[in-house]
mmCIF file of C-alpha atoms in Angstrom:
data_model
loop_
_atom_site.group_PDB
_atom_site.id
_atom_site.type_symbol
_atom_site.label_atom_id
_atom_site.label_comp_id
_atom_site.label_asym_id
_atom_site.label_seq_id
_atom_site.Cartn_x
_atom_site.Cartn_y
_atom_site.Cartn_z
ATOM 1 C CA MET A 297 20.516 6.618 -8.115
ATOM 2 C CA LYS A 298 18.198 3.638 -8.617
ATOM 3 C CA ASP A 299 18.657 1.727 -5.380
ATOM 4 C CA SER A 300 15.182 0.711 -4.171
ATOM 5 C CA VAL A 301 12.253 -1.675 -4.506
ATOM 6 C CA LEU A 302 8.805 -0.257 -3.734
ATOM 7 C CA ILE A 303 5.809 -2.287 -2.627
ATOM 8 C CA LEU A 304 3.069 -0.726 -4.760
ATOM 9 C CA SER A 305 -0.589 -1.582 -4.233
ATOM 10 C CA GLY A 306 -2.169 0.967 -6.555
ATOM 11 C CA GLY A 307 -3.731 2.866 -3.663
ATOM 12 C CA MET A 308 -3.213 6.503 -2.718
ATOM 13 C CA ASP A 309 -0.319 6.041 -0.308
ATOM 14 C CA SER A 310 2.027 3.795 -2.272
ATOM 15 C CA THR A 311 1.246 5.676 -5.494
ATOM 16 C CA THR A 312 2.277 8.916 -3.787
ATOM 17 C CA LEU A 313 5.514 7.310 -2.625
ATOM 18 C CA LEU A 314 6.125 6.056 -6.176
ATOM 19 C CA TYR A 315 6.090 9.641 -7.453
ATOM 20 C CA ASP A 316 7.837 11.022 -4.377
ATOM 21 C CA GLU A 317 10.831 8.685 -4.804
ATOM 22 C CA LYS A 318 10.675 8.027 -8.546
ATOM 23 C CA GLU A 319 14.334 8.950 -9.033
ATOM 24 C CA ARG A 320 15.528 6.095 -6.834
ATOM 25 C CA ILE A 321 12.927 3.352 -7.443
ATOM 26 C CA ALA A 322 14.341 0.689 -9.745
ATOM 27 C CA LEU A 323 11.447 -1.736 -9.384
ATOM 28 C CA ALA A 324 7.874 -1.657 -8.076
ATOM 29 C CA VAL A 325 6.243 -4.861 -6.868
ATOM 30 C CA SER A 326 2.513 -5.518 -6.557
ATOM 31 C CA PHE A 327 1.225 -8.602 -4.763
ATOM 32 C CA ASP A 328 -1.930 -10.424 -5.816
ATOM 33 C CA TYR A 329 -2.905 -12.123 -2.567
ATOM 34 C CA GLY A 330 -6.515 -12.872 -3.413
ATOM 35 C CA SER A 331 -8.158 -9.857 -1.812
ATOM 36 C CA ASN A 332 -11.461 -8.488 -3.063
ATOM 37 C CA HIS A 333 -9.789 -5.415 -4.525
ATOM 38 C CA ASN A 334 -6.519 -6.686 -6.026
ATOM 39 C CA ALA A 335 -8.045 -6.862 -9.494
ATOM 40 C CA ARG A 336 -9.115 -3.214 -9.221
ATOM 41 C CA GLU A 337 -5.973 -1.677 -7.731
ATOM 42 C CA ILE A 338 -3.152 -3.535 -9.506
ATOM 43 C CA PRO A 339 -4.009 -2.140 -12.975
ATOM 44 C CA PHE A 340 -3.577 1.344 -11.527
ATOM 45 C CA ALA A 341 -0.183 0.360 -10.117
ATOM 46 C CA LYS A 342 0.802 -0.853 -13.575
ATOM 47 C CA TRP A 343 -0.492 2.345 -15.213
ATOM 48 C CA HIS A 344 1.544 4.655 -12.980
ATOM 49 C CA CYS A 345 4.710 2.617 -13.442
ATOM 50 C CA GLU A 346 4.304 2.721 -17.207
ATOM 51 C CA HIS A 347 3.691 6.471 -16.986
ATOM 52 C CA LEU A 348 6.935 6.959 -15.060
ATOM 53 C CA GLY A 349 8.987 4.356 -16.905
ATOM 54 C CA ILE A 350 9.548 2.251 -13.798
ATOM 55 C CA ARG A 351 9.701 -1.530 -14.065
ATOM 56 C CA HIS A 352 6.676 -3.218 -12.480
ATOM 57 C CA ILE A 353 6.118 -6.845 -11.572
ATOM 58 C CA ILE A 354 3.158 -8.689 -10.066
ATOM 59 C CA ILE A 355 3.764 -11.584 -7.698
ATOM 60 C CA PRO A 356 0.885 -13.984 -6.933
ATOM 61 C CA LEU A 357 0.379 -15.113 -3.348
ATOM 62 C CA GLY A 358 -2.431 -17.536 -4.026
ATOM 63 C CA PHE A 359 -1.876 -19.476 -0.826
ATOM 64 C CA MET A 360 -3.116 -16.657 1.403
ATOM 65 C CA PRO A 361 -6.903 -17.046 0.885
ATOM 66 C CA LYS A 362 -6.521 -20.761 1.563
ATOM 67 C CA TYR A 363 -4.816 -20.436 4.928
ATOM 68 C CA PHE A 364 -5.374 -16.901 6.230
ATOM 69 C CA LYS A 365 -8.495 -15.504 7.866
ATOM 70 C CA SER A 366 -9.590 -11.967 6.945
ATOM 71 C CA SER A 367 -12.724 -10.301 5.610
ATOM 72 C CA LEU A 368 -10.527 -8.958 2.782
ATOM 73 C CA LEU A 369 -10.266 -12.528 1.534
ATOM 74 C CA ASP A 370 -13.884 -13.594 2.085
ATOM 75 C CA GLY A 371 -15.744 -11.710 -0.642
ATOM 76 C CA ASN A 372 -17.057 -8.143 -0.748
ATOM 77 C CA ALA A 373 -20.111 -8.876 1.410
ATOM 78 C CA ALA A 374 -17.797 -9.649 4.324
ATOM 79 C CA ILE A 375 -16.292 -6.142 4.383
ATOM 80 C CA PRO A 376 -17.712 -4.107 7.268
ATOM 81 C CA GLU A 377 -18.868 -0.537 6.887
ATOM 82 C CA GLY A 378 -17.660 2.224 9.168
ATOM 83 C CA HIS A 379 -14.577 4.165 10.222
ATOM 84 C CA TYR A 380 -11.193 2.590 10.904
ATOM 85 C CA ALA A 381 -11.639 3.555 14.545
ATOM 86 C CA ASP A 382 -14.573 1.146 14.793
ATOM 87 C CA GLU A 383 -13.898 -2.239 16.382
ATOM 88 C CA ASN A 384 -15.440 -4.152 13.472
ATOM 89 C CA MET A 385 -12.751 -2.920 11.070
ATOM 90 C CA LYS A 386 -10.240 -5.272 12.700
ATOM 91 C CA SER A 387 -11.729 -8.039 10.570
ATOM 92 C CA THR A 388 -9.907 -6.484 7.572
ATOM 93 C CA VAL A 389 -6.498 -7.368 9.005
ATOM 94 C CA VAL A 390 -4.682 -9.971 6.900
ATOM 95 C CA PRO A 391 -2.311 -11.490 9.473
ATOM 96 C CA PHE A 392 1.312 -10.426 8.917
ATOM 97 C CA ARG A 393 0.574 -9.391 5.333
ATOM 98 C CA ASN A 394 3.235 -6.687 5.301
ATOM 99 C CA GLY A 395 5.778 -8.997 6.885
ATOM 100 C CA ILE A 396 5.246 -11.560 4.121
ATOM 101 C CA MET A 397 5.376 -9.016 1.319
ATOM 102 C CA LEU A 398 8.405 -7.264 2.772
ATOM 103 C CA SER A 399 10.273 -10.555 3.106
ATOM 104 C CA ILE A 400 9.777 -11.235 -0.588
ATOM 105 C CA ALA A 401 10.688 -7.658 -1.495
ATOM 106 C CA VAL A 402 13.902 -7.886 0.520
ATOM 107 C CA GLY A 403 14.869 -11.049 -1.377
ATOM 108 C CA ILE A 404 14.113 -9.302 -4.662
ATOM 109 C CA ALA A 405 16.179 -6.298 -3.616
ATOM 110 C CA GLU A 406 19.228 -8.385 -2.771
ATOM 111 C CA SER A 407 18.814 -10.444 -5.947
ATOM 112 C CA ASN A 408 18.899 -7.244 -7.986
ATOM 113 C CA GLY A 409 21.727 -5.576 -6.102
ATOM 114 C CA LEU A 410 19.423 -2.992 -4.512
ATOM 115 C CA LYS A 411 19.902 -1.655 -0.997
ATOM 116 C CA TYR A 412 16.437 -0.509 0.048
ATOM 117 C CA VAL A 413 12.831 -1.654 0.223
ATOM 118 C CA MET A 414 10.105 0.972 0.572
ATOM 119 C CA MET A 415 6.597 0.715 1.973
ATOM 120 C CA ALA A 416 3.933 3.411 2.311
ATOM 121 C CA ASN A 417 2.343 2.688 5.679
ATOM 122 C CA HIS A 418 1.131 5.757 7.568
ATOM 123 C CA GLY A 419 -0.069 6.901 10.972
ATOM 124 C CA GLY A 420 -3.721 6.150 10.289
ATOM 125 C CA ASP A 421 -2.849 2.460 9.923
ATOM 126 C CA HIS A 422 -1.495 2.150 13.453
ATOM 127 C CA THR A 423 -4.841 1.638 15.185
ATOM 128 C CA ILE A 424 -5.636 -1.792 13.771
ATOM 129 C CA TYR A 425 -2.660 -2.938 11.659
ATOM 130 C CA PRO A 426 0.253 -4.153 13.819
ATOM 131 C CA ASP A 427 2.575 -4.571 10.817
ATOM 132 C CA CYS A 428 2.268 -0.870 9.958
ATOM 133 C CA ARG A 429 3.408 0.501 13.310
ATOM 134 C CA PRO A 430 6.769 2.180 14.029
ATOM 135 C CA ASP A 431 8.022 -0.662 16.224
ATOM 136 C CA PHE A 432 7.357 -3.162 13.435
ATOM 137 C CA VAL A 433 9.152 -0.959 10.887
ATOM 138 C CA GLU A 434 12.172 -0.656 13.154
ATOM 139 C CA ALA A 435 12.262 -4.381 13.942
ATOM 140 C CA PHE A 436 11.883 -5.407 10.304
ATOM 141 C CA ASP A 437 14.608 -3.000 9.234
ATOM 142 C CA HIS A 438 16.981 -4.720 11.660
ATOM 143 C CA THR A 439 15.834 -8.130 10.438
ATOM 144 C CA ALA A 440 16.392 -7.242 6.782
ATOM 145 C CA GLN A 441 19.889 -5.971 7.522
ATOM 146 C CA ALA A 442 20.778 -9.039 9.571
ATOM 147 C CA GLY A 443 19.413 -11.458 6.980
ATOM 148 C CA THR A 444 21.090 -10.109 3.843
ATOM 149 C CA PHE A 445 24.684 -9.853 2.663
ATOM 150 C CA VAL A 446 24.134 -6.311 1.367
ATOM 151 C CA ASN A 447 22.317 -5.152 4.528
ATOM 152 C CA VAL A 448 19.025 -4.242 2.874
ATOM 153 C CA HIS A 449 17.208 -1.467 4.728
ATOM 154 C CA LEU A 450 13.481 -0.865 5.066
ATOM 155 C CA LEU A 451 12.409 2.709 4.342
ATOM 156 C CA ALA A 452 8.958 3.789 5.491
ATOM 157 C CA PRO A 453 8.978 7.588 5.232
ATOM 158 C CA TYR A 454 5.243 8.047 5.770
ATOM 159 C CA THR A 455 5.069 6.065 9.034
ATOM 160 C CA ASN A 456 4.215 9.062 11.195
ATOM 161 C CA LEU A 457 2.252 11.062 8.624
ATOM 162 C CA THR A 458 -1.518 11.185 8.294
ATOM 163 C CA LYS A 459 -3.234 10.188 5.081
ATOM 164 C CA ALA A 460 -4.127 13.858 4.607
ATOM 165 C CA ASP A 461 -0.412 14.702 4.832
ATOM 166 C CA ILE A 462 0.231 12.160 2.083
ATOM 167 C CA ALA A 463 -2.599 13.601 -0.020
ATOM 168 C CA ARG A 464 -1.079 17.074 0.346
ATOM 169 C CA ARG A 465 2.226 15.717 -0.911
ATOM 170 C CA GLY A 466 0.400 14.082 -3.808
ATOM 171 C CA LYS A 467 -1.226 17.394 -4.623
ATOM 172 C CA GLU A 468 2.226 19.021 -4.781
ATOM 173 C CA LEU A 469 3.387 16.231 -7.078
ATOM 174 C CA GLY A 470 0.363 16.586 -9.346
ATOM 175 C CA ILE A 471 -0.892 13.036 -8.858
ATOM 176 C CA ASP A 472 -4.247 12.134 -10.371
ATOM 177 C CA TYR A 473 -5.840 10.213 -7.508
ATOM 178 C CA SER A 474 -8.762 9.177 -9.708
ATOM 179 C CA LYS A 475 -6.257 6.629 -11.041
ATOM 180 C CA THR A 476 -5.929 4.955 -7.637
ATOM 181 C CA TRP A 477 -8.125 2.441 -5.834
ATOM 182 C CA SER A 478 -8.912 2.292 -2.113
ATOM 183 C CA CYS A 479 -12.164 0.372 -1.624
ATOM 184 C CA TYR A 480 -11.860 -3.003 0.087
ATOM 185 C CA ARG A 481 -14.993 -4.317 -1.627
ATOM 186 C CA GLY A 482 -13.540 -4.244 -5.115
ATOM 187 C CA GLY A 483 -16.763 -3.658 -6.972
ATOM 188 C CA VAL A 484 -17.329 -1.798 -10.222
ATOM 189 C CA HIS A 485 -17.106 1.481 -8.280
ATOM 190 C CA GLN A 486 -15.641 2.241 -4.871
ATOM 191 C CA CYS A 487 -18.323 1.820 -2.225
ATOM 192 C CA GLY A 488 -17.719 5.007 -0.223
ATOM 193 C CA ARG A 489 -18.752 3.304 3.025
ATOM 194 C CA CYS A 490 -15.948 0.969 4.129
ATOM 195 C CA GLY A 491 -13.147 2.203 6.379
ATOM 196 C CA THR A 492 -10.645 2.813 3.620
ATOM 197 C CA CYS A 493 -13.189 4.681 1.458
ATOM 198 C CA ILE A 494 -14.105 6.937 4.375
ATOM 199 C CA GLU A 495 -10.429 7.561 5.092
ATOM 200 C CA ARG A 496 -9.868 8.399 1.414
ATOM 201 C CA LYS A 497 -12.719 10.923 1.380
ATOM 202 C CA GLU A 498 -11.507 12.591 4.569
ATOM 203 C CA ALA A 499 -7.892 12.817 3.398
ATOM 204 C CA LEU A 500 -8.766 14.334 0.026
ATOM 205 C CA ALA A 501 -11.109 16.860 1.628
ATOM 206 C CA GLU A 502 -8.538 17.873 4.252
ATOM 207 C CA ALA A 503 -5.883 18.271 1.561
ATOM 208 C CA GLY A 504 -8.183 20.485 -0.501
ATOM 209 C CA ILE A 505 -8.346 18.052 -3.415
ATOM 210 C CA VAL A 506 -11.562 17.745 -5.394
ATOM 211 C CA ASP A 507 -12.632 14.126 -5.066
ATOM 212 C CA THR A 508 -13.443 12.831 -8.546
ATOM 213 C CA THR A 509 -13.748 9.239 -7.350
ATOM 214 C CA ILE A 510 -16.908 7.523 -8.566
ATOM 215 C CA TYR A 511 -18.618 5.972 -5.542
ATOM 216 C CA GLU A 512 -21.601 3.627 -5.504
#
């Protein structure tokens, strides 16, 4: 039954969830919020939706670079190198990004008579991204139910999984991860040095997937 809206970036995690729940996703939404890598990842989101026959829309959030502070919005030179565990990676936080996107997705769900909104946060996000953590997911689920006539629920099935767990699921589903984008720098090729590139490499290796990503 098609009952859900998915927030789809075009990265590994949300693309895996797209395939994992393809039978129930009525609509996938990508947000162009002015990050360095939106122009690289959104075409992949579109490609996978077309491949699966799932409706895809892109919503611009052009106000965010004007009023929000994050290295993701300040050009590729501002992106730090290193692992997510490093203190400097906190600069990549876009304040309340998921809360903003989820709010819009909930409104879209209710407007289309859909009961669920899905997001693909995972356990590796918890260290530096407050709006990916279990307590946020639980609180937002309650908020969405309280604020809608149809009691829209938030589903975040990967919340307590590792990225390697997600990659293993993608391997089972036969996903071509070369058609996903992770790098926060958004260059011609993925840099291989920023936190999300390192996490991507580690997850693919742990899942036993040959990494065909072209890195700088």
